[in-house]
mmCIF file of C-alpha atoms in Angstrom:
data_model
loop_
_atom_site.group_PDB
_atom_site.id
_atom_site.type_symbol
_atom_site.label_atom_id
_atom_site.label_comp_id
_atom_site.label_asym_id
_atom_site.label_seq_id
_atom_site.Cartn_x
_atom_site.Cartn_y
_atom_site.Cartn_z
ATOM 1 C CA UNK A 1 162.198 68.854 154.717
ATOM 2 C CA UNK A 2 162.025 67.993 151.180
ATOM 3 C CA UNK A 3 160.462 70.707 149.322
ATOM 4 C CA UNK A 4 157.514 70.001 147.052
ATOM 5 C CA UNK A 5 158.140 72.115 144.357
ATOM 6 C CA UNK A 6 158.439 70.063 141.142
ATOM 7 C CA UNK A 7 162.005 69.881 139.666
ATOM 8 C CA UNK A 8 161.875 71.479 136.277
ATOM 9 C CA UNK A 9 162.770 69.142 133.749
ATOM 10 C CA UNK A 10 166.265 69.962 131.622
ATOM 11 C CA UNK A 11 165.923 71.267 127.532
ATOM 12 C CA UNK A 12 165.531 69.595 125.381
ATOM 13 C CA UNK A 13 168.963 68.974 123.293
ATOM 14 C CA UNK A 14 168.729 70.770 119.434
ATOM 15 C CA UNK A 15 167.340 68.685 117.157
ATOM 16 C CA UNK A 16 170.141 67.632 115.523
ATOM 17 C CA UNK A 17 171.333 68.797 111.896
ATOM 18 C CA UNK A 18 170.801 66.173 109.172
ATOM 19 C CA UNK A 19 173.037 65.884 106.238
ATOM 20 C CA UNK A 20 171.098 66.894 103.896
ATOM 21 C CA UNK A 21 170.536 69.988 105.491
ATOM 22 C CA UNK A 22 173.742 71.052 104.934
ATOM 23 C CA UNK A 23 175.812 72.667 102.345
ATOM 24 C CA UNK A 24 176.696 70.329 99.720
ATOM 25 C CA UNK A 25 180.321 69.945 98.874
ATOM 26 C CA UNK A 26 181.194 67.223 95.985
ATOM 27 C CA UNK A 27 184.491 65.169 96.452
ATOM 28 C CA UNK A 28 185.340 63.124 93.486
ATOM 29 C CA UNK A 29 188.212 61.346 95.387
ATOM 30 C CA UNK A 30 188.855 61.410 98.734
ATOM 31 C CA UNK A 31 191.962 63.667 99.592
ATOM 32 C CA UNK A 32 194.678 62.309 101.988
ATOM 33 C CA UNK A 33 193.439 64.857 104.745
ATOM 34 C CA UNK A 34 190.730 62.814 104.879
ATOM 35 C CA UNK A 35 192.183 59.930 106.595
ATOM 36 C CA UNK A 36 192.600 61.574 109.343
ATOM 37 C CA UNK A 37 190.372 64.328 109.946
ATOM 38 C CA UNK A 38 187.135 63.299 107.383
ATOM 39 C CA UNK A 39 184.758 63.828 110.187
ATOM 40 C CA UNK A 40 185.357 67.336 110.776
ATOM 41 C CA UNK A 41 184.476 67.899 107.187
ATOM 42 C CA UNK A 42 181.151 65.786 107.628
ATOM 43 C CA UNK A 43 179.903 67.665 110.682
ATOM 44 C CA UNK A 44 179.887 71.031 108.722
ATOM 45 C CA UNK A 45 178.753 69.942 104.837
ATOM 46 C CA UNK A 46 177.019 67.103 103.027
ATOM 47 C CA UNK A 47 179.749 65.382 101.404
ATOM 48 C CA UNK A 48 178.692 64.332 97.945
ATOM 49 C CA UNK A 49 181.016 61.257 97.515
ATOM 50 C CA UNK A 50 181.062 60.090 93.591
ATOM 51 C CA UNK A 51 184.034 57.335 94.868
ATOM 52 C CA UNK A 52 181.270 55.866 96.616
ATOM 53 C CA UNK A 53 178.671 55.674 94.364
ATOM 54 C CA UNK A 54 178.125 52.854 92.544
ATOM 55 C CA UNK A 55 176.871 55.192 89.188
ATOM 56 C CA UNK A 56 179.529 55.823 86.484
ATOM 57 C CA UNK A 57 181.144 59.616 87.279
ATOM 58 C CA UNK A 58 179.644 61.284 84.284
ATOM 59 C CA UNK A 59 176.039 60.460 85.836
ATOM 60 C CA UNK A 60 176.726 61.211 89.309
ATOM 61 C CA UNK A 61 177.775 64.701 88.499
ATOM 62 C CA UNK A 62 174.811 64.709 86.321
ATOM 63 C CA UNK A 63 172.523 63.865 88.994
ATOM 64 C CA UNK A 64 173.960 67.046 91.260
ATOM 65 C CA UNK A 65 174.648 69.525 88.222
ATOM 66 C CA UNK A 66 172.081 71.901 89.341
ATOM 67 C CA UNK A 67 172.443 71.503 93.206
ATOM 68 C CA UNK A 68 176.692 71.697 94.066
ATOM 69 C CA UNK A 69 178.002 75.018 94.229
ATOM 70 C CA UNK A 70 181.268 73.740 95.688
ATOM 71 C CA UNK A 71 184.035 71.069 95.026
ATOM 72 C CA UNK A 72 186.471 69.873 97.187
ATOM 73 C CA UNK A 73 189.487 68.226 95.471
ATOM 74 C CA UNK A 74 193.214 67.121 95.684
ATOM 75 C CA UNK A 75 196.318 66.918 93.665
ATOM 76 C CA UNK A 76 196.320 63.039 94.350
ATOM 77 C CA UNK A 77 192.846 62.836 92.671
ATOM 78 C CA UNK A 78 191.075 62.618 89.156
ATOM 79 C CA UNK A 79 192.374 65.829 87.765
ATOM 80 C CA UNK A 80 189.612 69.008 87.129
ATOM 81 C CA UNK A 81 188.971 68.934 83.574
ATOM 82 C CA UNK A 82 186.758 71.372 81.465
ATOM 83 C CA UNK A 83 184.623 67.943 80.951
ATOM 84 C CA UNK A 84 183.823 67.770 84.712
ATOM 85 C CA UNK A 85 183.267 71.480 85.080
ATOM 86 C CA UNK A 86 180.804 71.307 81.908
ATOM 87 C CA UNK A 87 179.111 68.541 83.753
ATOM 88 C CA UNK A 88 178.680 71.193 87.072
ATOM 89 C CA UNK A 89 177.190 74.249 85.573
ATOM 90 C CA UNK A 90 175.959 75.615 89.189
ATOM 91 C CA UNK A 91 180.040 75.333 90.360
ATOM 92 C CA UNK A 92 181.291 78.597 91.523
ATOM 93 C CA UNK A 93 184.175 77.203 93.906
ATOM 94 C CA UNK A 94 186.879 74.542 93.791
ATOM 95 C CA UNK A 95 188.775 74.542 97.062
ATOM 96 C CA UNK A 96 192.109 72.044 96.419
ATOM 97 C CA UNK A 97 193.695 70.559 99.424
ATOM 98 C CA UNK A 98 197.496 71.369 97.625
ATOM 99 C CA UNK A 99 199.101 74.084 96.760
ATOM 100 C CA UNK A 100 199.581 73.552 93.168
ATOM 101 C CA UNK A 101 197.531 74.118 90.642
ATOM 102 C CA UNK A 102 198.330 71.594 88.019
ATOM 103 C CA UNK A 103 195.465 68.942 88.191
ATOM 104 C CA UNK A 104 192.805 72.310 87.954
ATOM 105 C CA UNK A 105 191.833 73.380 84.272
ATOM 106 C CA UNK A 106 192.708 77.376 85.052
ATOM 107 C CA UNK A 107 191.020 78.693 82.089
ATOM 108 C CA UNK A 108 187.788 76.652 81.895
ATOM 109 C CA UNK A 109 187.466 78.005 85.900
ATOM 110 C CA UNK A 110 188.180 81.691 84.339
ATOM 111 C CA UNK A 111 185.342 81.347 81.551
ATOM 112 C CA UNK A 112 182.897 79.766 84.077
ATOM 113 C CA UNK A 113 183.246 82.243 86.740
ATOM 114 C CA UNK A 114 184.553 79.430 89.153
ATOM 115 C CA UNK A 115 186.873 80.685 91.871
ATOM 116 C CA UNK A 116 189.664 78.885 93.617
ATOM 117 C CA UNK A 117 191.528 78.575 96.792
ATOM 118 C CA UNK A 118 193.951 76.294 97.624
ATOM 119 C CA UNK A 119 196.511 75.174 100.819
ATOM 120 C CA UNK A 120 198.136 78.565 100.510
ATOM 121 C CA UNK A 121 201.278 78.636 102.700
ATOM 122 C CA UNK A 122 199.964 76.384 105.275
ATOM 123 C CA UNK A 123 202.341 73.590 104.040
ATOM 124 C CA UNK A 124 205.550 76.041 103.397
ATOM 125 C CA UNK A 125 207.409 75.398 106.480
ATOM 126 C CA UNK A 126 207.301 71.244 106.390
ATOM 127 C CA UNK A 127 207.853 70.909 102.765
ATOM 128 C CA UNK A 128 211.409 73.066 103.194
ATOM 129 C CA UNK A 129 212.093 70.625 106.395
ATOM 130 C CA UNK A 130 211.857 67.877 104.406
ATOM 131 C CA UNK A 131 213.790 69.565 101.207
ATOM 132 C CA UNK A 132 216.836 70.111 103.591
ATOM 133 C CA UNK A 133 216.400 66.721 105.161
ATOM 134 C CA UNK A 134 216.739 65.393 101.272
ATOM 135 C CA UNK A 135 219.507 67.462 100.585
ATOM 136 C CA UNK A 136 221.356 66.382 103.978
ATOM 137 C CA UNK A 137 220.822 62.623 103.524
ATOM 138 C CA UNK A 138 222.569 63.050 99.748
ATOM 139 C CA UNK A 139 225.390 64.981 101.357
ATOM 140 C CA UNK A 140 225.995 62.702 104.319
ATOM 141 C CA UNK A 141 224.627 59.420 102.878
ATOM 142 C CA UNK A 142 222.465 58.765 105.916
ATOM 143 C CA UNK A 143 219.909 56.488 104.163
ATOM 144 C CA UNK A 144 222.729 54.444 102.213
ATOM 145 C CA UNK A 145 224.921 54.733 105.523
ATOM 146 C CA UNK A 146 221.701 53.001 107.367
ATOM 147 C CA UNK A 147 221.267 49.738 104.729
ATOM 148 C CA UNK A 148 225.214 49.499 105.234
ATOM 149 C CA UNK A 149 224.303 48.859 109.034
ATOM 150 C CA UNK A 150 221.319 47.006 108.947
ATOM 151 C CA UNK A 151 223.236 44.359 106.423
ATOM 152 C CA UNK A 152 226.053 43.781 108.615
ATOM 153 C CA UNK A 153 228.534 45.353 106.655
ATOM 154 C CA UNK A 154 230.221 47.596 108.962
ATOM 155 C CA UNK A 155 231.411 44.993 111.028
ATOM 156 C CA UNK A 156 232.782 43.088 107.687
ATOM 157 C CA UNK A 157 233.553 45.437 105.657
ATOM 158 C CA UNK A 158 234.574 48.488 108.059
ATOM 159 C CA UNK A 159 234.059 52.188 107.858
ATOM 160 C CA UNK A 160 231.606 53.521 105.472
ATOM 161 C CA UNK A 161 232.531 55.897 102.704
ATOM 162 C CA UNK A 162 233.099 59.752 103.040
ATOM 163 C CA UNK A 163 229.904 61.918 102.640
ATOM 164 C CA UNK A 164 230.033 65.929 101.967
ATOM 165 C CA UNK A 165 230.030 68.668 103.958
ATOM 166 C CA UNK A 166 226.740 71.036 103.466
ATOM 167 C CA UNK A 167 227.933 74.272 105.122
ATOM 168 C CA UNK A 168 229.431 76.444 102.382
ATOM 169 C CA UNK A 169 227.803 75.408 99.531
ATOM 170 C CA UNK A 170 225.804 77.184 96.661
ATOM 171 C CA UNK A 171 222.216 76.619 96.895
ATOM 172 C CA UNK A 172 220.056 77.377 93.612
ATOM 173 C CA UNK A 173 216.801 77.741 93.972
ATOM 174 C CA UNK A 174 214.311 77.254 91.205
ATOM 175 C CA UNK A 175 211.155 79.222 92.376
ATOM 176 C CA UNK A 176 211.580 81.449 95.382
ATOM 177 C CA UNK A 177 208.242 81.617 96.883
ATOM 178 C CA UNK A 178 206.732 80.975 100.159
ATOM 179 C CA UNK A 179 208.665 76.981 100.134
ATOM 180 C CA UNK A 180 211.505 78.455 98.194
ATOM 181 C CA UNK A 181 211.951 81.402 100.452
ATOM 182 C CA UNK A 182 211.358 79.080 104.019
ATOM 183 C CA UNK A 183 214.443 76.425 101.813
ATOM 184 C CA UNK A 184 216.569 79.954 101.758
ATOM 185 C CA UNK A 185 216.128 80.423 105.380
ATOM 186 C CA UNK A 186 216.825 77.220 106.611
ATOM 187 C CA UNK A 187 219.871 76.488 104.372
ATOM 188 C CA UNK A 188 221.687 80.613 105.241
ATOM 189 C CA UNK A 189 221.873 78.993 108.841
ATOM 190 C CA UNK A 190 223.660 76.205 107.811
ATOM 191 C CA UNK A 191 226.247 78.847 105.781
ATOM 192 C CA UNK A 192 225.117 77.906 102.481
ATOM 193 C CA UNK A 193 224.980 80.687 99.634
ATOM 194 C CA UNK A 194 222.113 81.422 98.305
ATOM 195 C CA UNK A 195 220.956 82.415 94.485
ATOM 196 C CA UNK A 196 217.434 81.387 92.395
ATOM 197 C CA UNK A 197 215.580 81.596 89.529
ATOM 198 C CA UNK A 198 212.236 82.389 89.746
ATOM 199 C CA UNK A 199 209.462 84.584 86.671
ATOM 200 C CA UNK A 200 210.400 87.495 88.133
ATOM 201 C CA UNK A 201 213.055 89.213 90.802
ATOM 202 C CA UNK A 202 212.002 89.164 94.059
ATOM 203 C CA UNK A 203 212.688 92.175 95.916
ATOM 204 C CA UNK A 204 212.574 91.264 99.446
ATOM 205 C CA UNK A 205 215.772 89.637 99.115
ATOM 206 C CA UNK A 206 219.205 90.260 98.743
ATOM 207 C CA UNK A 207 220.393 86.413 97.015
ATOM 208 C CA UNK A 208 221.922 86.811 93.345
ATOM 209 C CA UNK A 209 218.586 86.553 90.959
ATOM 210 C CA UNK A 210 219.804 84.037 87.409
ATOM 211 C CA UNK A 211 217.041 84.617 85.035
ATOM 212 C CA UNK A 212 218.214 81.539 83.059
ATOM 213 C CA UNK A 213 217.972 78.108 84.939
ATOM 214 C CA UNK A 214 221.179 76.609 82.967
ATOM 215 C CA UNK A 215 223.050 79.513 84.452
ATOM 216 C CA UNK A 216 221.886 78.859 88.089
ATOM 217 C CA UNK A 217 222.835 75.439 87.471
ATOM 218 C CA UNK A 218 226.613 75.851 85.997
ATOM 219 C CA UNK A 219 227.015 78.658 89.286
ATOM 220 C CA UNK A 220 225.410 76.147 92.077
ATOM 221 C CA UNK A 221 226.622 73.020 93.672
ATOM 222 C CA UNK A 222 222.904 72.048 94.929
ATOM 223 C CA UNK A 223 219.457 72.707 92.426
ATOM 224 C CA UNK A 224 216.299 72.778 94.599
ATOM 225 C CA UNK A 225 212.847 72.826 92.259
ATOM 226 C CA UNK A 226 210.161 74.355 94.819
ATOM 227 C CA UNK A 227 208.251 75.890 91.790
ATOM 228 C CA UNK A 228 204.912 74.914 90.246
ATOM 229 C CA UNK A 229 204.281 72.728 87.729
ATOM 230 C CA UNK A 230 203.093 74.326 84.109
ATOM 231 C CA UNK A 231 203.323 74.542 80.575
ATOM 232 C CA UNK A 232 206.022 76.687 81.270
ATOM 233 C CA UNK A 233 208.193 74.841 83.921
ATOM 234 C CA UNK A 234 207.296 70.955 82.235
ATOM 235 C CA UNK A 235 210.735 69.096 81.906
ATOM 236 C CA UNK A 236 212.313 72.935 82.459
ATOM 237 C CA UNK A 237 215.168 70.861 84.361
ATOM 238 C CA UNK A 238 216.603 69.040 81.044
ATOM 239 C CA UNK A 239 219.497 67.120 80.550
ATOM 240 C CA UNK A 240 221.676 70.425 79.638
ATOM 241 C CA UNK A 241 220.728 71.989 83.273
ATOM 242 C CA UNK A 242 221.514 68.828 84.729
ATOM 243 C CA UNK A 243 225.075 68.619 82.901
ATOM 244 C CA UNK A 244 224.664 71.747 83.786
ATOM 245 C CA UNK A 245 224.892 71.294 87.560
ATOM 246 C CA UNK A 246 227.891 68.997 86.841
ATOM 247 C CA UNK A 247 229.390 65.271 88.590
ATOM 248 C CA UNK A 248 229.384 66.903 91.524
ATOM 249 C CA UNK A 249 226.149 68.574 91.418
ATOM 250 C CA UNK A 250 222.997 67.486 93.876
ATOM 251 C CA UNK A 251 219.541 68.362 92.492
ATOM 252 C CA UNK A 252 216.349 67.791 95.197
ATOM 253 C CA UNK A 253 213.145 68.113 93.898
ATOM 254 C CA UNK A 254 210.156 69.007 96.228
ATOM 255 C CA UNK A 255 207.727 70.492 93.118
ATOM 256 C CA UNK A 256 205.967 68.239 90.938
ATOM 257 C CA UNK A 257 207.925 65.154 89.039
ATOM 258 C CA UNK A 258 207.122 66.719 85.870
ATOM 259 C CA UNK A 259 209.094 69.655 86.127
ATOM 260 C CA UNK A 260 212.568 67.160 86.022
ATOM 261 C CA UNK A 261 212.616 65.281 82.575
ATOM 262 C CA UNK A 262 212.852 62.368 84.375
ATOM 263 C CA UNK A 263 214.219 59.619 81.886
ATOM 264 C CA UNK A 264 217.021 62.387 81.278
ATOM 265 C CA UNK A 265 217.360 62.643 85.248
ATOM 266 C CA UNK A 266 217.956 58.829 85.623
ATOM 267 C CA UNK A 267 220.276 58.521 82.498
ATOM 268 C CA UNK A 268 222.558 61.234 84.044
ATOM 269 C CA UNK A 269 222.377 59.492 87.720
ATOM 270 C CA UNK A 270 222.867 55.538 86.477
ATOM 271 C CA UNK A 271 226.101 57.455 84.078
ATOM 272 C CA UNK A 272 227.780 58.941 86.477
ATOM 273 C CA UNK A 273 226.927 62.655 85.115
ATOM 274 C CA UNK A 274 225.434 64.311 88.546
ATOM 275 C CA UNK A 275 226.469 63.786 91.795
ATOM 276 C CA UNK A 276 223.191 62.582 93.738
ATOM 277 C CA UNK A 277 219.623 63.227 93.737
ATOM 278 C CA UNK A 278 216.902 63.746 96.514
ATOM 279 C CA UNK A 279 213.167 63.268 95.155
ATOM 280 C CA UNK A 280 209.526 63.434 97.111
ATOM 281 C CA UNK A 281 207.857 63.477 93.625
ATOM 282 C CA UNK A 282 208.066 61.752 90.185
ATOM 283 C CA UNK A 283 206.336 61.469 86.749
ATOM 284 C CA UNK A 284 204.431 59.068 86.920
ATOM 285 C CA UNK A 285 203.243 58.331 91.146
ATOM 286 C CA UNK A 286 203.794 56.097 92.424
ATOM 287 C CA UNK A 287 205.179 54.599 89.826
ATOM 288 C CA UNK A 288 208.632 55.049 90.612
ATOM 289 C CA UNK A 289 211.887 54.059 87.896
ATOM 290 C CA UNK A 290 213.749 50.746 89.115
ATOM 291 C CA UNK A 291 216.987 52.400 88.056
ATOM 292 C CA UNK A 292 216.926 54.547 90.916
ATOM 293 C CA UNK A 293 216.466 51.802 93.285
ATOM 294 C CA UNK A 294 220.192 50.772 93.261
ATOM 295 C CA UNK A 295 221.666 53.935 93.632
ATOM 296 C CA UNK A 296 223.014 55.047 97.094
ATOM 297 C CA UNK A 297 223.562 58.710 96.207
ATOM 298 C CA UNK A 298 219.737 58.890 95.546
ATOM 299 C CA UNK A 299 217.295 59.569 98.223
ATOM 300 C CA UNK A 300 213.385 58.576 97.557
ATOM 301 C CA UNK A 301 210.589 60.021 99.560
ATOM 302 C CA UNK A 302 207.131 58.894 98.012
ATOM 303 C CA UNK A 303 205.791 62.254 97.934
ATOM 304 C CA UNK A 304 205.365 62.585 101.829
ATOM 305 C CA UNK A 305 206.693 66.472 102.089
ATOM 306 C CA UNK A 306 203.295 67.409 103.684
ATOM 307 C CA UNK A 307 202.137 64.908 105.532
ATOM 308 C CA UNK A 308 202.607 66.078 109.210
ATOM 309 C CA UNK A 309 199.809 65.945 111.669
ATOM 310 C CA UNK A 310 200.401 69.961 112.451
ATOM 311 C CA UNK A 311 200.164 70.741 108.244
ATOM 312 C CA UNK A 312 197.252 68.189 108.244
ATOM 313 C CA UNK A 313 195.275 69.542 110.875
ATOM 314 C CA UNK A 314 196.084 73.408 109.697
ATOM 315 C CA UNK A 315 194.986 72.508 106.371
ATOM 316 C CA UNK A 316 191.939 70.907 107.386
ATOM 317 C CA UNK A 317 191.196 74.081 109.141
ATOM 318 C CA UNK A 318 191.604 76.177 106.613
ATOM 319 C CA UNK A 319 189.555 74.163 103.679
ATOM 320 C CA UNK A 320 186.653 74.376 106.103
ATOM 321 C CA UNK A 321 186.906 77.796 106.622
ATOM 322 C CA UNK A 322 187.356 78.608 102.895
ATOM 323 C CA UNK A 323 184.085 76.042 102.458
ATOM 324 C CA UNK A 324 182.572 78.084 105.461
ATOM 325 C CA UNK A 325 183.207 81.464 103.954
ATOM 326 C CA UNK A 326 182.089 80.817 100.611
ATOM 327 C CA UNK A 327 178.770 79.673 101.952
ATOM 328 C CA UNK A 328 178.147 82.819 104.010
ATOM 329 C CA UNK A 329 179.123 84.910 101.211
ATOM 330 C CA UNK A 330 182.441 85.923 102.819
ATOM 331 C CA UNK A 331 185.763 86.452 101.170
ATOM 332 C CA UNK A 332 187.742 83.463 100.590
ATOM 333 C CA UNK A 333 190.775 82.970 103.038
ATOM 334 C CA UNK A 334 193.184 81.600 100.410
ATOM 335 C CA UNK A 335 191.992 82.444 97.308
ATOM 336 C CA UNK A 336 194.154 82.184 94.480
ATOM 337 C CA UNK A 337 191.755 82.896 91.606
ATOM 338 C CA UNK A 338 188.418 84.865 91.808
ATOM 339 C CA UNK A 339 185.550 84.157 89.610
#
């Protein structure tokens, strides 16, 4: 028998959270993260897009100067200039989806109070994968060896050239930290020997520490740059550490394209004057010199080190819990300056 009790109707669902209820967060350009994994960012804060707007930058910022206590930015974007952080006087984060620093105005963030966090070592690990993958395709010619294939030339022309063995050789690292050190790992199990330059001596490890970078040069058969771009380390890799390195010599550069002088990089490749270069980053991106192009001992990545789901995904995760800290007043989890 079918009882007569009423059946009690379900909840209602929560009244769902508008965007402008949430905390704002202004993007000036949209960070590659975004393409894949935007929506997890909109669920949590009110994006303030300025790429979208159709107002001039200067006046969008305007319009939210008094309203945006956070900023969400990229190395691939406008860089952060003490003009747009004069524009945002209630700023008191930036949270950058990279690990350098460059394209952030350090001391106008120091005066203002502004604090910063950035990728911290969630991209460490992929970066050195794709530094030894460089440095392997140089040795062993796999790129070059791959066109020789595809254009029917081993069948004309027979076997392809000789490449180099990678076990054995001298490794110099310019800037041993958390990419540097996970290049180190990677490249002791292949037998290489290990030495770097870095600002100061690292104690956790045992490798030979060159406080010059023309000395680490003339001692290595392989330069890797995994260090920051600065004042400091702009065009540190010259042509005198690259004749330095000598005919023989492989650099692979991982950093920032700034840290190479580049039109001193490509004269010493197109004469003859290094042995081979592997490059995720340039001067000028994407802009990219056509001398290189020709070259088969050169191997060109267009600045792709991080871009793995896994890094993606943990970086997304970690830029919304910096964003989510922040806003409940909770210390940053990769903060690399405080206000």
């Amino acid at each position: 028998m079918a009882s007569d009790q009423a059946t009690t109707p379900p909840p209602p669902p929560p009244p769902e959270i508008q965007s402008h209820d949430l905390p704002k967060v202004i993007v000036l350009h949209p960070p590659p993260v975004f393409n894949y994994f935007k929506d997890l960012f909109s669920k949590k804060f009110h994006l303030l897009k300025a790429w979208e707007s159709p107002l001039p930058r200067h006046e969008f910022l305007t319009n939210h100067a008094h309203s945006v206590q956070a900023m969400l930015c990229s190395g691939t974007g406008p860089p952060i200039s003490a003009d747009i952080l004069r524009l945002l006087p209630s700023l008191r984060l930036v949270v950058t989806t990279s690990a350098g620093l460059n394209h952030i105005d350090l001391t106008e963030c120091r005066n203002r109070g502004i604090s910063i966090a950035n990728a911290g070592e969630v991209f460490s690990e992929d970066v050195a994968d794709l530094a030894v993958g460089l440095l392997i395709d140089v040795f062993r010619k796999i790129s070059a060896s791959d066109r020789y294939v595809r254009h029917g030339l081993w069948a004309t022309k027979g076997d392809y050239p000789l490449g180099s063995k990678l076990g054995g050789k001298r490794i110099g690292i310019v800037g041993l930290g958390s990419i540097g050190f996970q290049v180190a790992k990677r490249l002791e199990a292949f037998g290489c020997n290990i030495s770097y330059n870095s600002r100061k001596r690292k104690d956790f490890v045992s490798y030979p520490f060159y406080t010059n970078v023309c000395e680490l040069a003339a001692n290595s058969d392989v330069l890797i740059i995994c260090c920051g771009l600065t004042e400091q380390t702009r065009h540190m890799i010259n042509r005198e550490v690259l004749l330095a390195l000598g005919k023989e010599g492989v650099i692979v550069n991982i950093g920032r394209g700034a840290i190479i002088h580049e039109k001193e990089l490509v004269q010493c490749l197109v004469q003859g004057e290094i042995g081979g270069a592997g490059l995720d980053v340039f001067e000028n991106e994407p802009d990219v010199p056509k001398e290189l192009f020709e070259l088969d001992n050169v191997v060109l990545a267009p600045h792709m080190a991080v871009f793995t789901t896994e890094s993606f995904k943990d970086l997304c995760d970690l830029m919304i819990g910096n964003l989510e800290a922040f806003f409940s007043k909770k210390p940053l989890l990769s903060l690399v300056m405080n206000e």
